[in-house]
PDB file of C-alpha atoms and ligand atoms in Angstrom:
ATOM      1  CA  UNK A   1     -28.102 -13.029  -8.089  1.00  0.00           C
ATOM      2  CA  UNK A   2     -25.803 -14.689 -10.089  1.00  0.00           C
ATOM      3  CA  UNK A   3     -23.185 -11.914 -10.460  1.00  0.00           C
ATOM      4  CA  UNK A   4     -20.029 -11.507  -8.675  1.00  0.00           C
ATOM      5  CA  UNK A   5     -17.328  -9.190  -7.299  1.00  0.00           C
ATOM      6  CA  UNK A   6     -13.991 -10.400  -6.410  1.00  0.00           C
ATOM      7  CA  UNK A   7     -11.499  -7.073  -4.878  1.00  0.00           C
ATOM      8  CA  UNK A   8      -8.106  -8.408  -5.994  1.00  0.00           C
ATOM      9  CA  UNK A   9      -4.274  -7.058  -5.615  1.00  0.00           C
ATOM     10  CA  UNK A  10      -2.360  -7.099  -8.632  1.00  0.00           C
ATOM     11  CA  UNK A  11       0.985  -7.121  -6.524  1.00  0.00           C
ATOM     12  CA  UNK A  12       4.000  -4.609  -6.695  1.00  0.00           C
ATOM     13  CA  UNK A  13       4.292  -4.461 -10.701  1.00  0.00           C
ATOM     14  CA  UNK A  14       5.948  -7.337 -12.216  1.00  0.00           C
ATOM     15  CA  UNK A  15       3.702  -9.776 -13.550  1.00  0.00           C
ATOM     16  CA  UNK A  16       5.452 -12.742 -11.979  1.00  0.00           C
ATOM     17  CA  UNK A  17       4.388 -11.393  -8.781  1.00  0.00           C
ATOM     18  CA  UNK A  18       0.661 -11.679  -9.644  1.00  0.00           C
ATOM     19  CA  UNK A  19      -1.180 -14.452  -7.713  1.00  0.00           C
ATOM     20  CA  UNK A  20      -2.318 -17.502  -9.928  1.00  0.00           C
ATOM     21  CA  UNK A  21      -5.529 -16.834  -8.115  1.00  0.00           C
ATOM     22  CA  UNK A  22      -5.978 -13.361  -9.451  1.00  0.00           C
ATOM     23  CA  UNK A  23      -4.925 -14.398 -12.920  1.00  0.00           C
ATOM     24  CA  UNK A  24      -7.625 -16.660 -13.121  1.00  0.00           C
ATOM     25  CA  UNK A  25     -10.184 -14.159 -11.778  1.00  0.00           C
ATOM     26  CA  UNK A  26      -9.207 -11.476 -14.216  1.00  0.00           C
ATOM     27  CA  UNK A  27      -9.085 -14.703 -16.977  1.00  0.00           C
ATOM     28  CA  UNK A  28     -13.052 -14.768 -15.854  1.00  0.00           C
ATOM     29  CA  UNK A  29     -14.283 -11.384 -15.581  1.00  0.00           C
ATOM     30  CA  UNK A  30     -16.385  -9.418 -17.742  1.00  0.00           C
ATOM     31  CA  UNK A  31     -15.788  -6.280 -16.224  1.00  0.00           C
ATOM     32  CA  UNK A  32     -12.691  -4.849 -14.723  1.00  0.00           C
ATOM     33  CA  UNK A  33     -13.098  -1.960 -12.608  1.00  0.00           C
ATOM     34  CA  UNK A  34     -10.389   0.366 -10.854  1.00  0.00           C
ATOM     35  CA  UNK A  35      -7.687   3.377 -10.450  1.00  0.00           C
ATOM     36  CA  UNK A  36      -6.635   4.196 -14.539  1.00  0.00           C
ATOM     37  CA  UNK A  37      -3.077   3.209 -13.955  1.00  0.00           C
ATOM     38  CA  UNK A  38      -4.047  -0.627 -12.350  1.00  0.00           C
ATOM     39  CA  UNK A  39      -6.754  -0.920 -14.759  1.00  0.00           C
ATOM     40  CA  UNK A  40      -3.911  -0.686 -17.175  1.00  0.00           C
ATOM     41  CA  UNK A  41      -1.857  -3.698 -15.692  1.00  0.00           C
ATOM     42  CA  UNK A  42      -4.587  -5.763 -16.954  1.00  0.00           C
ATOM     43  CA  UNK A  43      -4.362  -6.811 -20.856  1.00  0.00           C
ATOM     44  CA  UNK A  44      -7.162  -6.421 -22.873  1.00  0.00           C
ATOM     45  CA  UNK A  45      -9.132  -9.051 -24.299  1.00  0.00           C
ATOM     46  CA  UNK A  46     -12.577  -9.163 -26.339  1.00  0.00           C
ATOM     47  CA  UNK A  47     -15.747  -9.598 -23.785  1.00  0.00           C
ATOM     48  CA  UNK A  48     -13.851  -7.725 -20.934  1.00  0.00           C
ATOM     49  CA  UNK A  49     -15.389  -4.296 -20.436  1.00  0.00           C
ATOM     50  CA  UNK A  50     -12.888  -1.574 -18.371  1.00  0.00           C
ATOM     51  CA  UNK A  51     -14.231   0.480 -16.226  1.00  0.00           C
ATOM     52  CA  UNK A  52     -11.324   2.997 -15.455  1.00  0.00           C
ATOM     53  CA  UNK A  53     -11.565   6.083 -13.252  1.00  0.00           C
ATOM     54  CA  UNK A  54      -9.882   8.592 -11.050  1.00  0.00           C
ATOM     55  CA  UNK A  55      -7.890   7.696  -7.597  1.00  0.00           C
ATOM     56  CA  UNK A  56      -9.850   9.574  -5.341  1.00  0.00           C
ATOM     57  CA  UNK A  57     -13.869   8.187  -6.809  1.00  0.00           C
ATOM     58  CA  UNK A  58     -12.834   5.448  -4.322  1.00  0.00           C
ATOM     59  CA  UNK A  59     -16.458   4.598  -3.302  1.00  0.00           C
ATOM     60  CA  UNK A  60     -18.052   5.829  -6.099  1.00  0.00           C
ATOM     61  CA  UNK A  61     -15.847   3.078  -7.878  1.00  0.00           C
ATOM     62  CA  UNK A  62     -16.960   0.604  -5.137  1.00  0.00           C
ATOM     63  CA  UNK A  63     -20.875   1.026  -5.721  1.00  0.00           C
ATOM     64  CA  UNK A  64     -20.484   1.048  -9.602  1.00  0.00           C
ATOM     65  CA  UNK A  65     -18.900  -2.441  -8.924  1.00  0.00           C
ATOM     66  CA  UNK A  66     -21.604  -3.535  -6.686  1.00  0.00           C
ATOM     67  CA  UNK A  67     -24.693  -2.423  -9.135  1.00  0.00           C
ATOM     68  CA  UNK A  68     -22.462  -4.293 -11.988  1.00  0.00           C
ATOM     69  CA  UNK A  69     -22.391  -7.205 -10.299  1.00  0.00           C
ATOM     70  CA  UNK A  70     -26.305  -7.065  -9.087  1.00  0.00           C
ATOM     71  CA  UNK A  71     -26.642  -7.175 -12.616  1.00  0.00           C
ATOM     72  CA  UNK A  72     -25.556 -10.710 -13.232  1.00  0.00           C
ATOM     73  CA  UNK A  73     -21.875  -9.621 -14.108  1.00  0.00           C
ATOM     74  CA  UNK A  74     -18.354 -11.277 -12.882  1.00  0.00           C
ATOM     75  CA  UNK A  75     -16.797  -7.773 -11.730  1.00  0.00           C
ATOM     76  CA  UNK A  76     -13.436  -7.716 -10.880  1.00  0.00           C
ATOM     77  CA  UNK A  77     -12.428  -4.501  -8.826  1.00  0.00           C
ATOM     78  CA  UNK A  78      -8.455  -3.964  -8.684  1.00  0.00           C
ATOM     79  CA  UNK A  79      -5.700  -2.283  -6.454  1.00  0.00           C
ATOM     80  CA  UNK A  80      -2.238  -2.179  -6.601  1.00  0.00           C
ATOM     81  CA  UNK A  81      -0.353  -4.304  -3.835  1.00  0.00           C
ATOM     82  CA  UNK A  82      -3.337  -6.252  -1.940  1.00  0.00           C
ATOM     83  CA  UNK A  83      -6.399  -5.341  -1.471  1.00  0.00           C
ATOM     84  CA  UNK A  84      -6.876  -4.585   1.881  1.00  0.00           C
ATOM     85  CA  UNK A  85      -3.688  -2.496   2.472  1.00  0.00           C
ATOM     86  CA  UNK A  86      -5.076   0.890   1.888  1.00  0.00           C
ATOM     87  CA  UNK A  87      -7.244   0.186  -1.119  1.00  0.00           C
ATOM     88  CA  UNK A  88     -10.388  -0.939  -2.746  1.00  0.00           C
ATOM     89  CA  UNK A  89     -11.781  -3.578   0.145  1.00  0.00           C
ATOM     90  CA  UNK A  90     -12.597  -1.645   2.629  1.00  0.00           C
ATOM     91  CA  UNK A  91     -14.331   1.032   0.389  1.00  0.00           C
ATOM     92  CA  UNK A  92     -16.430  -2.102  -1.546  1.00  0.00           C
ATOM     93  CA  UNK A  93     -17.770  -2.980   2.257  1.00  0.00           C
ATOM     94  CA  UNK A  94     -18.116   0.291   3.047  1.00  0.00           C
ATOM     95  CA  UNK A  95     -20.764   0.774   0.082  1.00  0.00           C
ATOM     96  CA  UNK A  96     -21.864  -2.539   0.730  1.00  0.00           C
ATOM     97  CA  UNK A  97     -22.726  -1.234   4.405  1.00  0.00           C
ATOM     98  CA  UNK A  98     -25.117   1.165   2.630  1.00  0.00           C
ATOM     99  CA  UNK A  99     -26.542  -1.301   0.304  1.00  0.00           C
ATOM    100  CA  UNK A 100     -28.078  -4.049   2.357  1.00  0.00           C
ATOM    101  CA  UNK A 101     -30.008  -5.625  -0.524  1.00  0.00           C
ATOM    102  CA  UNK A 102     -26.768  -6.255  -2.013  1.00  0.00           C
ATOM    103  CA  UNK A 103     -25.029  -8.326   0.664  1.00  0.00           C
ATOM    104  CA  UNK A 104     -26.153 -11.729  -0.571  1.00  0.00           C
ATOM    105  CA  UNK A 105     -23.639 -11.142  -3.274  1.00  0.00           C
ATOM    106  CA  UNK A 106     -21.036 -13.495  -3.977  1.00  0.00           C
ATOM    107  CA  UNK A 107     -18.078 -10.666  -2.579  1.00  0.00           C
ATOM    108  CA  UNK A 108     -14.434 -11.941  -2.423  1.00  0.00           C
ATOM    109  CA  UNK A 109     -11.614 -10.250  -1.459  1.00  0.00           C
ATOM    110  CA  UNK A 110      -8.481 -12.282  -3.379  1.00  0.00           C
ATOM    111  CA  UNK A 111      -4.911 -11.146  -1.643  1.00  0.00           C
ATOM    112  CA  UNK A 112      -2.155  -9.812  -3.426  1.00  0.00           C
ATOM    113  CA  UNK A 113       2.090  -8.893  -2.331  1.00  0.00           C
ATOM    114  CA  UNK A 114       1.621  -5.454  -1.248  1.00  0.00           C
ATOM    115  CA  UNK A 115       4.713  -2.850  -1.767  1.00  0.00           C
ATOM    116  CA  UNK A 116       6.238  -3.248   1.732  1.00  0.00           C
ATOM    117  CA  UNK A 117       6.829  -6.478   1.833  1.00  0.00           C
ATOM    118  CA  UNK A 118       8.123  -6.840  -1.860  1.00  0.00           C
ATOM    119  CA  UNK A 119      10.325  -3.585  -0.543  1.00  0.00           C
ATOM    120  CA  UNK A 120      11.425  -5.915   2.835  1.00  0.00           C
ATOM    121  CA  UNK A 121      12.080  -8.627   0.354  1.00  0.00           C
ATOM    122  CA  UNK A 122      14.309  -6.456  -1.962  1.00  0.00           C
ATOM    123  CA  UNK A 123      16.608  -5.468   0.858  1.00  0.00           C
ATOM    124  CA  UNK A 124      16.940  -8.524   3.101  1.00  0.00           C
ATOM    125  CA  UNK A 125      14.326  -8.579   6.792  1.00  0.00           C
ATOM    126  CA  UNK A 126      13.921  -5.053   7.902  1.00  0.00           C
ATOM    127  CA  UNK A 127      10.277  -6.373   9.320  1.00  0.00           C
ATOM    128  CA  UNK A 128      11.363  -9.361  10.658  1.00  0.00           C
ATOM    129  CA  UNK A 129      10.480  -8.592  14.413  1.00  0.00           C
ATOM    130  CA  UNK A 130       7.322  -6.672  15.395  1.00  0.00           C
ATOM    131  CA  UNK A 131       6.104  -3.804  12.471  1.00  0.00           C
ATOM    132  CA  UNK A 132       3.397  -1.396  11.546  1.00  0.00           C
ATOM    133  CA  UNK A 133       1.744   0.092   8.792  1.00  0.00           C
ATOM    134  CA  UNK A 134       1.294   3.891   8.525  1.00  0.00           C
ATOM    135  CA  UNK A 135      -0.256   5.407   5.807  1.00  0.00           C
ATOM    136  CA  UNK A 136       0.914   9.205   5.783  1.00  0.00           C
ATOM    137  CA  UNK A 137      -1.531  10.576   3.584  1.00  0.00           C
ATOM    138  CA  UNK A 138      -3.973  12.639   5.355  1.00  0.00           C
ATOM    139  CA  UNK A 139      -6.853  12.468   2.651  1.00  0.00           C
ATOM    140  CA  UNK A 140      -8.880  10.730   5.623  1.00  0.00           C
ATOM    141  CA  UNK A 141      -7.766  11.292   8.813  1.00  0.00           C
ATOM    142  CA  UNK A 142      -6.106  14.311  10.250  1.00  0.00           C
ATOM    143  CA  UNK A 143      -2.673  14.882   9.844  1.00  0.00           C
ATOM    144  CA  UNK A 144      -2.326  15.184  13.784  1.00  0.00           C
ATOM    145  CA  UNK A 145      -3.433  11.478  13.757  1.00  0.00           C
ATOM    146  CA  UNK A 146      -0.452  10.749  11.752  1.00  0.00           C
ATOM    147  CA  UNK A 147       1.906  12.124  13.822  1.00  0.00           C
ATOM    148  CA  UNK A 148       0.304  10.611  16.616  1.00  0.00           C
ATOM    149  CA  UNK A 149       0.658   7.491  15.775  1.00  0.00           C
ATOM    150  CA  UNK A 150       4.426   8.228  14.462  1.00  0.00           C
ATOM    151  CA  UNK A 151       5.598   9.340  17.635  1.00  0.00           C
ATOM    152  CA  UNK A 152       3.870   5.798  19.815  1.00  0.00           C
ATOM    153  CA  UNK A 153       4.990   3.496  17.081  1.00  0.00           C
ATOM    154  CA  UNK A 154       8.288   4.989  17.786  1.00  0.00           C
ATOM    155  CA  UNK A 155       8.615   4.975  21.193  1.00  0.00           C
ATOM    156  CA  UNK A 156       7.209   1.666  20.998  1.00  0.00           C
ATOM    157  CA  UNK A 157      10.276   0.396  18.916  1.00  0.00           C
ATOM    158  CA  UNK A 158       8.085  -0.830  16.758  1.00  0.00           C
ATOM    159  CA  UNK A 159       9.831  -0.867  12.798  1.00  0.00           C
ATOM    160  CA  UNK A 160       7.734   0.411  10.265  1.00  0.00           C
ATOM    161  CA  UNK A 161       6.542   0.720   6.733  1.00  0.00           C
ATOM    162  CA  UNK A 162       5.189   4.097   5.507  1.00  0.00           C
ATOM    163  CA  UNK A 163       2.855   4.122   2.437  1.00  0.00           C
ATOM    164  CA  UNK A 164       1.733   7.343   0.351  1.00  0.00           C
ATOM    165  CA  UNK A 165       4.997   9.070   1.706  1.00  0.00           C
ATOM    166  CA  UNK A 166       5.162  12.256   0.067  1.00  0.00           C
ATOM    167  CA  UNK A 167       3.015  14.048  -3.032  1.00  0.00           C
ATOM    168  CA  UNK A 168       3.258  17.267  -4.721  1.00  0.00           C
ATOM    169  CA  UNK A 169       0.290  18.730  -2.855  1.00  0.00           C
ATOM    170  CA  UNK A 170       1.551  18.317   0.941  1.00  0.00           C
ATOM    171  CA  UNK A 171       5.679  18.483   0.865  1.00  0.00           C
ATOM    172  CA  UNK A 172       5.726  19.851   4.194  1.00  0.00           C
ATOM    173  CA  UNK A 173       4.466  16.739   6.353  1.00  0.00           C
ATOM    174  CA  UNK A 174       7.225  14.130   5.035  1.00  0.00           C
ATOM    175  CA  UNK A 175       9.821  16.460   6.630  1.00  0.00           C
ATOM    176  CA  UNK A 176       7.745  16.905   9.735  1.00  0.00           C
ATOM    177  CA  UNK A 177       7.379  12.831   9.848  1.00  0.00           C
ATOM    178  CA  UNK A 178      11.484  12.494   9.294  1.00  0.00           C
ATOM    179  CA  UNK A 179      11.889  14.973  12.094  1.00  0.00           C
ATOM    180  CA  UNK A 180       9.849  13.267  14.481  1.00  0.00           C
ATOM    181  CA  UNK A 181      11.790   9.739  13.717  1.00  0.00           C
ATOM    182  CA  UNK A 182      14.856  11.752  14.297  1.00  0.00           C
ATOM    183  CA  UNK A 183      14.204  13.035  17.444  1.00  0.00           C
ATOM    184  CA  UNK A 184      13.154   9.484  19.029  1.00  0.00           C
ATOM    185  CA  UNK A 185      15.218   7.019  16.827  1.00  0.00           C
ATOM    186  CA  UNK A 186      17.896   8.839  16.875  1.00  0.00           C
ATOM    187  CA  UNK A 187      20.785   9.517  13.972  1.00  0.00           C
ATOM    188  CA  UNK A 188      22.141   6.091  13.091  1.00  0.00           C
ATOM    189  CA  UNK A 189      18.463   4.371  12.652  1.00  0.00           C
ATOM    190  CA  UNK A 190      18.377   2.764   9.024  1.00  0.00           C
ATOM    191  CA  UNK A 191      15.200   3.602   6.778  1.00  0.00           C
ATOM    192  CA  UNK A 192      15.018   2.283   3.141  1.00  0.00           C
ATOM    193  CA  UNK A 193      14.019   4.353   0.427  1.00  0.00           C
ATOM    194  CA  UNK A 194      12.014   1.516  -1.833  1.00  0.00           C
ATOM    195  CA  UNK A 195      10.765   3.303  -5.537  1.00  0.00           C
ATOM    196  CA  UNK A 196       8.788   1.372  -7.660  1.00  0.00           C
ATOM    197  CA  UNK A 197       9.680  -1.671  -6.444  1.00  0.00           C
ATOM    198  CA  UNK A 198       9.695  -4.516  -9.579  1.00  0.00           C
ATOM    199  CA  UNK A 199       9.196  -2.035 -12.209  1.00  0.00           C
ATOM    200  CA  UNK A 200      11.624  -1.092 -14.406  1.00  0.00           C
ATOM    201  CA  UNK A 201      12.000   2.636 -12.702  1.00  0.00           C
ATOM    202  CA  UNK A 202      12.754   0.503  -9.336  1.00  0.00           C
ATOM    203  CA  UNK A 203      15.217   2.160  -6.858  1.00  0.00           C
ATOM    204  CA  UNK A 204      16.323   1.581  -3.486  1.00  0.00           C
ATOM    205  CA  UNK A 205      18.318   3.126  -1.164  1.00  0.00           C
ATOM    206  CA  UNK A 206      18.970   2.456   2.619  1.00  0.00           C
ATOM    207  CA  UNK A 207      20.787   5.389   4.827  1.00  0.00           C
ATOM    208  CA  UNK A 208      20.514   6.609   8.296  1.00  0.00           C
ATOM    209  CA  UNK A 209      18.080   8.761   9.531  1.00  0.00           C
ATOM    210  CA  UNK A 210      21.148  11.547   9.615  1.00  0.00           C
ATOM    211  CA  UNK A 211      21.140  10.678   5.684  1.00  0.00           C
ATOM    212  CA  UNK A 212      17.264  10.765   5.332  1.00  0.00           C
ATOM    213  CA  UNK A 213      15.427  13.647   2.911  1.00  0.00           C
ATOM    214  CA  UNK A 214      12.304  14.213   1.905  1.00  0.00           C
ATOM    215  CA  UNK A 215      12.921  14.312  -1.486  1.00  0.00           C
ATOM    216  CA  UNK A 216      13.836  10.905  -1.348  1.00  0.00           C
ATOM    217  CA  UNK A 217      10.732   9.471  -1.349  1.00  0.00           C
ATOM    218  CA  UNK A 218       7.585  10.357  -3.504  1.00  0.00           C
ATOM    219  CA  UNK A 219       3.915   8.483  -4.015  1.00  0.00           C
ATOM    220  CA  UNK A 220       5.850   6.093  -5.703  1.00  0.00           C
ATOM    221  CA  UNK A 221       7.703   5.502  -2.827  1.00  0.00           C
ATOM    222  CA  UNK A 222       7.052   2.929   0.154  1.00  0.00           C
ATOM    223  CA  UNK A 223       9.592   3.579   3.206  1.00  0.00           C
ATOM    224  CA  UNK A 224      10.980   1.090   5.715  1.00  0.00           C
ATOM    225  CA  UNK A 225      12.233   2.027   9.043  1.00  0.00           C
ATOM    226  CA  UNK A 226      14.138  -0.216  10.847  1.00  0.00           C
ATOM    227  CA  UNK A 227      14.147  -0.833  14.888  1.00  0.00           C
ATOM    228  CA  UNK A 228      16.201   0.007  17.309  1.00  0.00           C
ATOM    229  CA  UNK A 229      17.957  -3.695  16.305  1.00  0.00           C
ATOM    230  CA  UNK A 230      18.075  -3.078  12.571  1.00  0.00           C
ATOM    231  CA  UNK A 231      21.403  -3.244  11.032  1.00  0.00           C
ATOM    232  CA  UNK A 232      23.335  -4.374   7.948  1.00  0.00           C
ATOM    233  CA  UNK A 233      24.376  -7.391   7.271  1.00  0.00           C
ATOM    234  CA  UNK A 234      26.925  -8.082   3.880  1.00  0.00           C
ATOM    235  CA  UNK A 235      24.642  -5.886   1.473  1.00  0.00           C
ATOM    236  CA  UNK A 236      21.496  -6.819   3.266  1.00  0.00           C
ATOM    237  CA  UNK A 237      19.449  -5.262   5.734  1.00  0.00           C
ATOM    238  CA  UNK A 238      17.743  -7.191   8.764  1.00  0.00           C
ATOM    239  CA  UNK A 239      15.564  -7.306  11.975  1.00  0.00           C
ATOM    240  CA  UNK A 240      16.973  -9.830  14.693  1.00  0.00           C
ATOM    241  CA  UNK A 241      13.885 -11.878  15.668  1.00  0.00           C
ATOM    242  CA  UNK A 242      14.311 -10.991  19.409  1.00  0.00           C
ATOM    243  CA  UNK A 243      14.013  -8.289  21.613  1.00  0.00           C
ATOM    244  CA  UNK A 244      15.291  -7.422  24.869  1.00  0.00           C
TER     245      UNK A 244
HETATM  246  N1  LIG B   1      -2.692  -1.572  -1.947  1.00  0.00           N
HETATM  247  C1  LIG B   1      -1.321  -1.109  -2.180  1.00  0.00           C
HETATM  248  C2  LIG B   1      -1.057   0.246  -1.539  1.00  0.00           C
HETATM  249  C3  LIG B   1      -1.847   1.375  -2.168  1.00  0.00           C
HETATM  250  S1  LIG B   1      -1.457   2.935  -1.461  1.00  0.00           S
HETATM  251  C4  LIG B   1      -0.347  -2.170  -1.659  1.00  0.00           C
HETATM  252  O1  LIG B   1      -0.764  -3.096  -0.950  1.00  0.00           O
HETATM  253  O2  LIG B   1       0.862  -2.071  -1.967  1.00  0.00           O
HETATM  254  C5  LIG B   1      -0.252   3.531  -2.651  1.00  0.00           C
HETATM  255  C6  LIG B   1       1.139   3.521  -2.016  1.00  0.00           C
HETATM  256  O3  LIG B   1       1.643   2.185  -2.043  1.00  0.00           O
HETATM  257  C7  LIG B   1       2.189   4.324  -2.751  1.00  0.00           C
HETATM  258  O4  LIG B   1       2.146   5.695  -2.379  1.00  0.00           O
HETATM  259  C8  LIG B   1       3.467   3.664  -2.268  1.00  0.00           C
HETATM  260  O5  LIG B   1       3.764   4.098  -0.945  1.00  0.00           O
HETATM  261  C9  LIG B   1       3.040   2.211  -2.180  1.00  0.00           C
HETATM  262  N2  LIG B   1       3.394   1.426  -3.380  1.00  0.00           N
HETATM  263  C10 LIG B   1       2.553   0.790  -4.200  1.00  0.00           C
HETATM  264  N3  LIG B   1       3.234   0.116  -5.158  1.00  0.00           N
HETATM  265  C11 LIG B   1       4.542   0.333  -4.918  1.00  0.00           C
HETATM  266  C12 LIG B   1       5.760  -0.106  -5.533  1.00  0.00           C
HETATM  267  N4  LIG B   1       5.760  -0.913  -6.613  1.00  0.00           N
HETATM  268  N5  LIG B   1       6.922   0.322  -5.004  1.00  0.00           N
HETATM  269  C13 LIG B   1       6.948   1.116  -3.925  1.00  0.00           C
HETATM  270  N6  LIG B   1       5.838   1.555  -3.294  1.00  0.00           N
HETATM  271  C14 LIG B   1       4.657   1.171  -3.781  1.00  0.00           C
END
């Protein structure tokens, strides 16, 4: 099998965020494969063949990669961010879990800067002590998972970064998520707003938890919440490294 897949993150948006590494995978490929909007990041060139679909054909996407690289070709498969931060890795293993003639395939998984650390960036260190990563969307897990693990990383003191915030078809569960902060963080806590961060429709916007509403964020939107710690410095926002 002389094909290959590489699963690569195109970064936040701007170009200049785009690993060398990636560039010179996509600079390779014959066939780019992904979500209509990231397959659009990549410029066209003659001998590269797009393979564009829908957001949720996540595995379907993944096993159209595989059987295109079986086939002698140098796939490229690409997500926003990285790869592995709530995207197209973990659905190309889990096809490649069901497709054990496949797994001698030369599979790489190439990192990219995903959104909430290009949003941490943007504003100053609001993860520089211990973080998580929630994804609020409740495609696949339940939502009572969500606010599970809301309420512990809270308690916990644990800052956070919240991907998929907020879309059109569940409004409801981004207030529920706010009110759950609210009632353990209390008031004052500081959570950034970060829009379509390094695009040209970027905004960001840092307020306290008293401040905080759901409108402000959408599925454009990744959201930082700060520690118990958290505070401004100058116009910057920060984590102290320790903790009592
Ligand atoms: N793999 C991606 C995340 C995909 S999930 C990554 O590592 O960044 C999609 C979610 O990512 C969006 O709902 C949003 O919360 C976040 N996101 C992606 N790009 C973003 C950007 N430029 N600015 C702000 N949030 C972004």
């Amino acid at each position: 099998m002389n094909g290959s897949l590489m699963v690569v993150g195109l970064g936040p948006g701007d170009t200049a965020l785009v690993t060398p590494e990636v560039s010179a995978a996509l600079a390779a490929a014959t066939d780019v494969v992904g979500y209509l909007s990231y397959v659009a990041r990549v410029p066209p060139r003659e001998g590269l063949t797009v393979h564009a679909s829908d957001n949720r054909a996540e595995l379907q996407r993944a096993r159209q990669a595989l059987t295109l690289a079986a086939e002698g070709r140098r796939v490229v498969v690409v997500s926003s961010g990285d790869p592995g931060v709530f995207a197209m890795a973990s659905a190309v293993f889990e096809a490649l879990e069901d497709a054990p003639e496949l797994q001698a395939l030369d599979i790489r998984v190439l990192p990219g800067i995903t959104a909430m650390l290009a949003a941490a960036a943007r504003v100053g260190a609001p993860l520089g002590h211990d973080f998580c990563a929630i994804n609020l969307s409740d495609n696949l897990k339940p939502w009572a998972l969500v606010e599970r693990r809301l309420q512990l990383a809270a308690e916990a003191d644990f800052a956070m970064a919240f991907y998929n915030p907020r879309s059109a078809a569940r409004p409801h569960q981004f207030a529920r998520a706010l009110n759950i902060l609210h009632a353990e963080c209390g008031p004052d806590r500081l959570i950034t707003f970060a829009h379509a961060v390094t695009t040209a429709d970027e905004h960001i916007e840092t307020v306290t938890l008293a401040e905080a509403r759901p409108e402000m964020a959408n599925m454009r939107t990744v959201v930082l919440v700060g520690n118990s710690a958290t505070r401004r410095v100058g116009r910057h926002v920060y984590t102290p490294r320790r903790a009592d």
